[in-house]
Amino acid sequence: MSEKPPRRIPVAVLGATGTVGQKFVRLLAEHPWFELMAVAASEQSAGRVYGEVVRWRETVPLAPRIAAMTVRRSAPPLDTPIVFSALDAGVAGPIEQAFAQAGAVVVTNTRTHRMEDDVPLMIPEINDDHLALLRRQREARAWSGGIVANPNCSTAALVLALAPLHRAFGVEKLFVSTMQAVSGAGYPGVASLDILGNVVPHIGGEEEKIERETCKILGAVETGRVTPASIVLSAHANRVPTVDGHLMTVSVGLGRRVSPAEAIVAMRDFRGSDRVRSLPSSPNPPVEVDERHDRPQPRLDLERGGGMAITVGRVRPCPLLDLRLVLLGHNTIRGAAGAGVQIAELLAAEGLA
Ligand code: NAP
């Protein structure tokens, strides 16, 4: 494991009452490196006791120490060097910038800053070198803190499966169709009468996010900026009546003919750098390949690697492109709070927070 900080680092969660915020609270309650010192949300929740205002949806009890906290306003100072943001995307921009300006490193789940040139958009196993952008960001914006983003929930799972294929064979074309769980829409999210016994073939902005973010994450950092990977992508996003876990069917066109067996070896062997591999939240391995004919399934495979590993199955030839496969990732862990915590661990290990 990466060297443990000498003392637990104080952290805060913005948007702590929401779906992703609650997942942060759960993951941070007993974290070996971080100590949750503040929870913040909207003006409607601020000043109230967290355990009374939150509609706790996690399946483990809320820790009494955190339940007793008073919810803070989402404005600096919260006196913690690391701030996790699970804010509603509509309000996140200026709030996150204010914290960065005030000296905190903001690890954000929101879409607001993801595509900005000087903001690292990170999956640590894949692009830990993109952290170099943080130095440029600090210089350009004259702030001592910073903003680092994790990807959109479906992109996070998709790119973990693609990265090994891209490294080994070069991904050129991609078709992906998602089946995304309702927790991806936050709480209370999609109305039950819209989703029970139904599929909604539209999630606002999701297809564009998958297409843009994938190319940035797989891009190369050159002279302080990311040159996006040149992949032609076609994404179709669908909301389905599962609670957690985004399942996706994918067809991929590669730089050369590749057998399913070769692709499986590349995915199974995929690992992050030694430093990333030894972070407390890093799953080992990050990509699990399950060759049973009817896997992965959200109900059975979601918790692998503590929700941080993705599962790939049904790797087979594709008559349209080269290979096709199915993948599954936990949207609120690998696609949100778990990803944020892992990034913060990397920042701590690198002495950047
Ligand atoms: P959510 O359940 O709707 O929670 C939103 C949070 O934002 C709540 O804590 C809410 O506090 C707070 N908030 C709303 N308006 C605010 C304001 N004006 N000032 C300060 N705080 C405010 O949403 P979510 O699903 O957790 O998503 C949070 C963020 O993560 C979003 O940007 C979303 O796009 C992103 N994300 C979500 C997922 C997922 O799977 N759900 C995955 C990746 C990324 P109150 O309770 O006080 O209103």
XYZ file of C-alpha atoms and ligand atoms in Angstrom:
401
model
C 0.000 0.000 0.000
C 1.182 3.592 -0.740
C 2.698 5.254 2.267
C 0.000 6.210 4.740
C -0.076 9.951 5.567
C 1.349 10.586 9.065
C -2.073 11.824 10.225
C -5.534 11.300 8.760
C -6.260 14.178 6.384
C -9.411 16.215 7.181
C -11.941 16.167 4.323
C -15.395 17.623 3.624
C -18.284 16.562 1.375
C -20.404 19.075 -0.562
C -23.815 17.756 -1.588
C -23.588 15.325 1.327
C -27.354 14.772 1.475
C -27.645 13.483 -2.118
C -27.185 10.019 -3.621
C -23.477 10.437 -4.364
C -22.879 12.509 -1.232
C -24.239 9.695 0.943
C -21.949 7.236 -0.795
C -19.010 9.537 0.018
C -20.113 9.680 3.650
C -20.298 5.893 3.785
C -16.887 5.387 2.139
C -15.219 8.048 4.285
C -16.726 6.970 7.614
C -13.864 4.584 8.279
C -11.282 5.579 5.726
C -7.674 4.816 6.738
C -6.238 8.084 5.336
C -9.094 10.589 5.562
C -11.236 11.932 8.374
C -14.638 13.361 7.462
C -14.862 16.704 9.289
C -17.689 18.531 7.514
C -20.834 17.809 5.517
C -22.426 20.568 3.442
C -25.497 20.920 1.228
C -28.036 23.554 0.120
C -29.351 26.448 2.185
C -32.460 24.344 2.932
C -30.325 21.745 4.738
C -27.640 24.011 6.247
C -27.851 24.462 10.012
C -29.799 21.240 10.499
C -28.507 17.989 11.981
C -27.220 15.700 9.207
C -28.862 12.537 10.571
C -32.236 14.326 10.639
C -32.097 16.041 7.261
C -30.567 13.255 5.150
C -32.840 10.586 3.653
C -30.230 7.889 4.252
C -30.470 5.335 1.400
C -27.324 3.311 2.140
C -27.647 -0.260 3.395
C -25.310 0.228 6.362
C -26.284 2.432 9.306
C -25.076 6.024 9.318
C -22.172 6.425 11.757
C -23.428 8.248 14.907
C -20.496 10.726 14.854
C -21.493 11.842 11.349
C -25.246 11.729 12.027
C -24.679 14.286 14.779
C -22.853 16.789 12.531
C -24.503 20.085 11.686
C -24.856 20.509 7.925
C -22.735 23.431 6.730
C -23.334 25.900 3.914
C -21.550 24.964 0.673
C -19.107 27.863 0.872
C -15.518 28.185 2.074
C -13.953 27.924 4.529
C -14.609 24.381 5.704
C -11.000 24.123 6.930
C -10.139 20.909 5.107
C -7.422 20.580 2.431
C -9.590 18.160 0.405
C -13.229 18.816 -0.515
C -15.334 16.253 -2.358
C -18.080 17.727 -4.505
C -21.311 15.835 -5.122
C -23.263 19.011 -5.782
C -26.112 19.426 -8.162
C -24.356 20.273 -11.446
C -26.468 23.400 -11.893
C -24.857 25.108 -8.883
C -21.445 23.449 -8.656
C -19.309 25.734 -10.854
C -18.824 28.870 -8.728
C -18.887 26.913 -5.449
C -16.089 24.575 -6.541
C -14.047 27.500 -7.852
C -14.447 29.355 -4.555
C -13.034 26.385 -2.646
C -10.098 26.041 -5.074
C -9.430 29.761 -4.738
C -9.493 29.384 -0.952
C -6.775 26.718 -1.123
C -8.670 23.394 -1.098
C -8.275 20.687 -3.698
C -11.778 19.930 -4.955
C -12.355 16.428 -6.254
C -15.541 16.762 -8.224
C -18.211 14.423 -9.516
C -20.017 17.113 -11.423
C -19.763 17.677 -15.152
C -19.044 21.396 -14.742
C -15.250 21.509 -15.109
C -14.510 18.094 -16.631
C -13.775 19.241 -20.143
C -11.765 22.352 -19.255
C -8.240 22.253 -20.705
C -6.422 22.559 -17.404
C -8.631 20.221 -15.349
C -7.443 16.620 -15.014
C -10.274 14.169 -15.804
C -9.021 11.088 -14.105
C -9.254 7.351 -13.810
C -6.066 6.748 -11.816
C -5.323 3.297 -13.293
C -5.405 4.826 -16.781
C -4.126 8.380 -16.770
C -2.374 9.300 -13.534
C 0.041 11.333 -15.706
C -2.841 13.793 -16.375
C -2.276 15.130 -12.845
C 0.410 17.269 -14.506
C -2.455 19.575 -15.573
C -2.999 20.592 -11.964
C 0.269 22.531 -11.918
C -0.776 24.460 -15.047
C -4.208 25.092 -13.539
C -2.711 26.540 -10.367
C -0.435 28.855 -12.320
C -3.071 29.969 -14.830
C -5.801 30.589 -12.265
C -3.505 31.874 -9.528
C -5.031 29.664 -6.870
C -3.302 27.394 -4.386
C -6.026 24.733 -4.386
C -7.374 23.137 -7.516
C -10.060 21.126 -9.245
C -9.683 17.503 -10.311
C -12.628 15.634 -11.843
C -13.741 12.052 -12.123
C -15.697 11.031 -15.213
C -19.385 10.611 -15.742
C -20.679 7.317 -14.294
C -21.079 5.372 -17.544
C -17.838 6.726 -19.036
C -15.883 5.530 -15.986
C -16.862 1.884 -16.496
C -16.619 1.994 -20.276
C -13.125 3.485 -20.368
C -11.756 0.963 -17.869
C -12.626 -1.788 -20.355
C -11.359 0.195 -23.329
C -8.002 1.298 -21.890
C -6.356 -2.147 -22.036
C -7.620 -2.644 -25.596
C -6.480 0.833 -26.588
C -3.004 0.298 -25.145
C -2.541 -3.114 -26.749
C -4.300 -2.769 -30.093
C -5.492 0.833 -30.595
C -9.240 1.530 -30.380
C -10.443 3.282 -33.552
C -14.229 2.957 -33.476
C -16.762 2.310 -30.794
C -20.477 1.682 -30.547
C -21.957 1.565 -27.044
C -25.528 1.168 -25.838
C -26.099 1.673 -22.112
C -28.664 0.286 -19.647
C -28.321 2.729 -16.744
C -29.722 2.302 -13.249
C -32.104 4.797 -11.664
C -29.633 5.806 -8.912
C -27.683 7.534 -11.691
C -30.390 10.207 -11.692
C -29.899 11.121 -8.013
C -32.635 11.238 -5.378
C -35.628 11.130 -5.854
C -34.565 10.955 -9.496
C -36.819 9.368 -12.111
C -40.505 9.144 -11.142
C -41.482 5.529 -10.396
C -44.393 5.733 -12.852
C -41.951 6.651 -15.616
C -39.510 3.785 -15.034
C -41.239 0.774 -13.419
C -41.817 -1.851 -16.121
C -40.332 0.528 -18.656
C -37.174 1.713 -20.440
C -36.552 5.376 -21.214
C -34.331 5.766 -24.297
C -32.946 9.166 -23.344
C -30.690 10.564 -20.596
C -30.062 14.257 -21.148
C -26.465 15.029 -22.174
C -25.224 11.512 -21.414
C -24.320 10.456 -24.951
C -22.300 13.625 -25.530
C -20.504 13.158 -22.186
C -19.541 9.576 -23.038
C -18.241 10.623 -26.450
C -16.189 13.611 -25.243
C -14.896 12.302 -21.909
C -13.698 8.974 -23.325
C -11.378 10.720 -25.791
C -10.007 13.073 -23.115
C -9.269 10.288 -20.602
C -7.528 8.155 -23.218
C -5.691 11.197 -24.600
C -2.012 12.042 -24.137
C -0.661 14.952 -22.098
C 1.621 16.957 -24.374
C 3.115 20.332 -23.450
C 0.704 20.835 -20.588
C -2.521 19.958 -22.392
C -4.404 16.822 -23.396
C -4.500 15.751 -27.010
C -7.705 13.663 -27.111
C -7.569 10.109 -28.425
C -8.916 9.965 -31.932
C -11.744 7.458 -31.601
C -15.016 7.622 -33.528
C -17.767 6.957 -30.978
C -21.480 6.366 -31.180
C -23.232 6.225 -27.785
C -26.874 5.370 -27.017
C -27.984 6.003 -23.431
C -31.015 4.280 -21.882
C -32.506 4.384 -18.370
C -33.689 0.971 -17.121
C -35.440 -0.064 -13.889
C -32.391 -1.381 -12.001
C -31.377 0.353 -8.761
C -27.575 0.452 -9.081
C -25.116 -0.496 -11.821
C -24.735 0.566 -15.427
C -24.642 -2.316 -17.918
C -23.391 -1.639 -21.471
C -23.136 -3.531 -24.722
C -20.144 -2.474 -26.769
C -18.762 -3.094 -30.263
C -15.220 -1.976 -30.832
C -13.075 -1.489 -33.944
C -9.345 -1.993 -33.352
C -6.123 -1.158 -35.185
C -5.686 -4.808 -36.156
C -7.591 -8.093 -36.070
C -7.682 -9.363 -32.492
C -9.126 -12.623 -31.188
C -11.419 -12.606 -28.143
C -8.758 -14.602 -26.294
C -6.117 -11.902 -26.915
C -8.518 -9.178 -25.798
C -9.370 -11.099 -22.615
C -5.678 -11.463 -21.740
C -5.131 -7.718 -22.284
C -8.056 -6.833 -19.996
C -7.156 -9.366 -17.304
C -3.512 -8.242 -17.243
C -4.375 -4.550 -17.061
C -3.044 -2.766 -13.962
C -2.380 0.830 -12.970
C 1.037 2.099 -11.937
C 2.564 0.628 -8.764
C 1.592 3.777 -6.872
C -2.048 3.613 -8.025
C -2.257 -0.125 -7.414
C -1.299 0.379 -3.796
C -3.922 3.022 -2.965
C -6.499 1.862 -0.383
C -9.441 2.139 -2.832
C -7.753 0.543 -5.854
C -9.260 -2.827 -6.765
C -6.976 -5.610 -7.811
C -7.603 -6.325 -10.616
C -9.555 -3.295 -11.887
C -11.082 -5.273 -14.762
C -12.557 -8.718 -14.092
C -13.473 -10.884 -17.067
C -16.235 -13.406 -16.423
C -16.570 -15.972 -19.211
C -19.909 -17.424 -18.108
C -22.404 -16.983 -20.938
C -24.903 -14.889 -18.957
C -22.620 -12.488 -17.048
C -22.161 -9.760 -15.949
C -25.475 -8.996 -14.254
C -26.127 -5.960 -12.016
C -27.619 -7.969 -9.154
C -24.807 -10.520 -9.069
C -21.628 -8.733 -10.101
C -21.841 -5.153 -8.924
C -19.870 -5.364 -5.708
C -16.664 -6.788 -7.158
C -13.581 -5.016 -5.848
C -15.791 -3.172 -3.355
C -17.697 -1.670 -6.314
C -14.455 -0.335 -7.827
C -13.820 -3.212 -10.270
C -15.753 -3.429 -13.507
C -16.859 -6.769 -14.934
C -16.581 -7.657 -18.622
C -18.254 -10.637 -20.248
C -19.349 -12.123 -23.566
C -16.205 -11.097 -25.433
C -16.760 -12.339 -28.957
C -16.161 -11.454 -32.614
C -18.309 -8.679 -34.064
C -19.430 -8.869 -37.690
C -19.756 -5.072 -37.815
C -16.579 -3.916 -36.039
C -13.917 -6.276 -34.573
C -15.058 -7.349 -31.102
C -18.163 -7.055 -28.982
C -18.607 -7.393 -25.260
C -20.805 -6.564 -22.279
C -19.578 -4.587 -19.276
C -20.896 -3.532 -15.890
C -19.745 -0.837 -13.469
C -21.049 0.505 -10.165
C -22.327 3.984 -10.999
C -22.173 5.519 -7.531
C -18.881 3.857 -6.528
C -16.576 3.466 -9.564
C -18.683 6.016 -11.414
C -18.815 8.584 -8.608
C -17.843 8.558 -4.908
C -15.380 5.638 -4.972
C -13.628 7.228 -7.937
C -13.389 10.549 -6.105
C -11.943 8.938 -2.988
C -9.375 7.018 -5.070
C -8.306 10.252 -6.825
C -7.927 11.988 -3.458
C -5.768 9.101 -2.248
C -3.549 9.595 -5.287
C -3.337 13.340 -4.590
C -2.342 12.588 -0.996
C 0.216 9.994 -2.075
C 1.715 12.515 -4.524
C 1.828 15.250 -1.877
C -0.599 17.393 -3.885
C -3.260 17.815 -1.208
P -28.776 14.432 -5.821
O -29.137 13.168 -5.138
O -29.844 15.227 -6.472
O -27.993 15.386 -4.747
C -27.705 16.741 -5.019
C -26.983 17.396 -3.850
O -26.716 18.770 -4.199
C -27.783 17.414 -2.537
O -26.918 17.229 -1.461
C -28.342 18.848 -2.496
O -28.542 19.325 -1.171
C -27.193 19.617 -3.117
N -27.658 20.907 -3.652
C -28.710 21.136 -4.485
N -28.819 22.463 -4.734
C -27.837 23.082 -4.028
C -27.432 24.440 -3.847
N -28.077 25.453 -4.470
N -26.355 24.700 -3.068
C -25.695 23.699 -2.433
N -26.050 22.376 -2.555
C -27.090 22.077 -3.343
O -27.687 14.200 -6.971
P -26.564 13.019 -7.115
O -27.060 11.934 -7.981
O -26.026 12.717 -5.771
O -25.488 13.759 -8.007
C -24.605 14.739 -7.470
C -23.631 15.146 -8.578
O -22.864 14.018 -8.981
C -24.342 15.655 -9.837
O -23.575 16.702 -10.386
C -24.363 14.444 -10.746
O -24.424 14.774 -12.103
C -23.032 13.779 -10.386
N -22.959 12.323 -10.588
C -23.953 11.482 -10.169
C -23.809 10.094 -10.342
C -24.856 9.106 -9.909
O -24.691 7.895 -10.226
N -25.905 9.500 -9.203
C -22.646 9.596 -10.923
C -21.649 10.482 -11.325
C -21.807 11.831 -11.136
P -30.020 19.395 -0.479
O -30.360 17.999 -0.056
O -29.795 20.310 0.669
O -30.959 19.943 -1.519
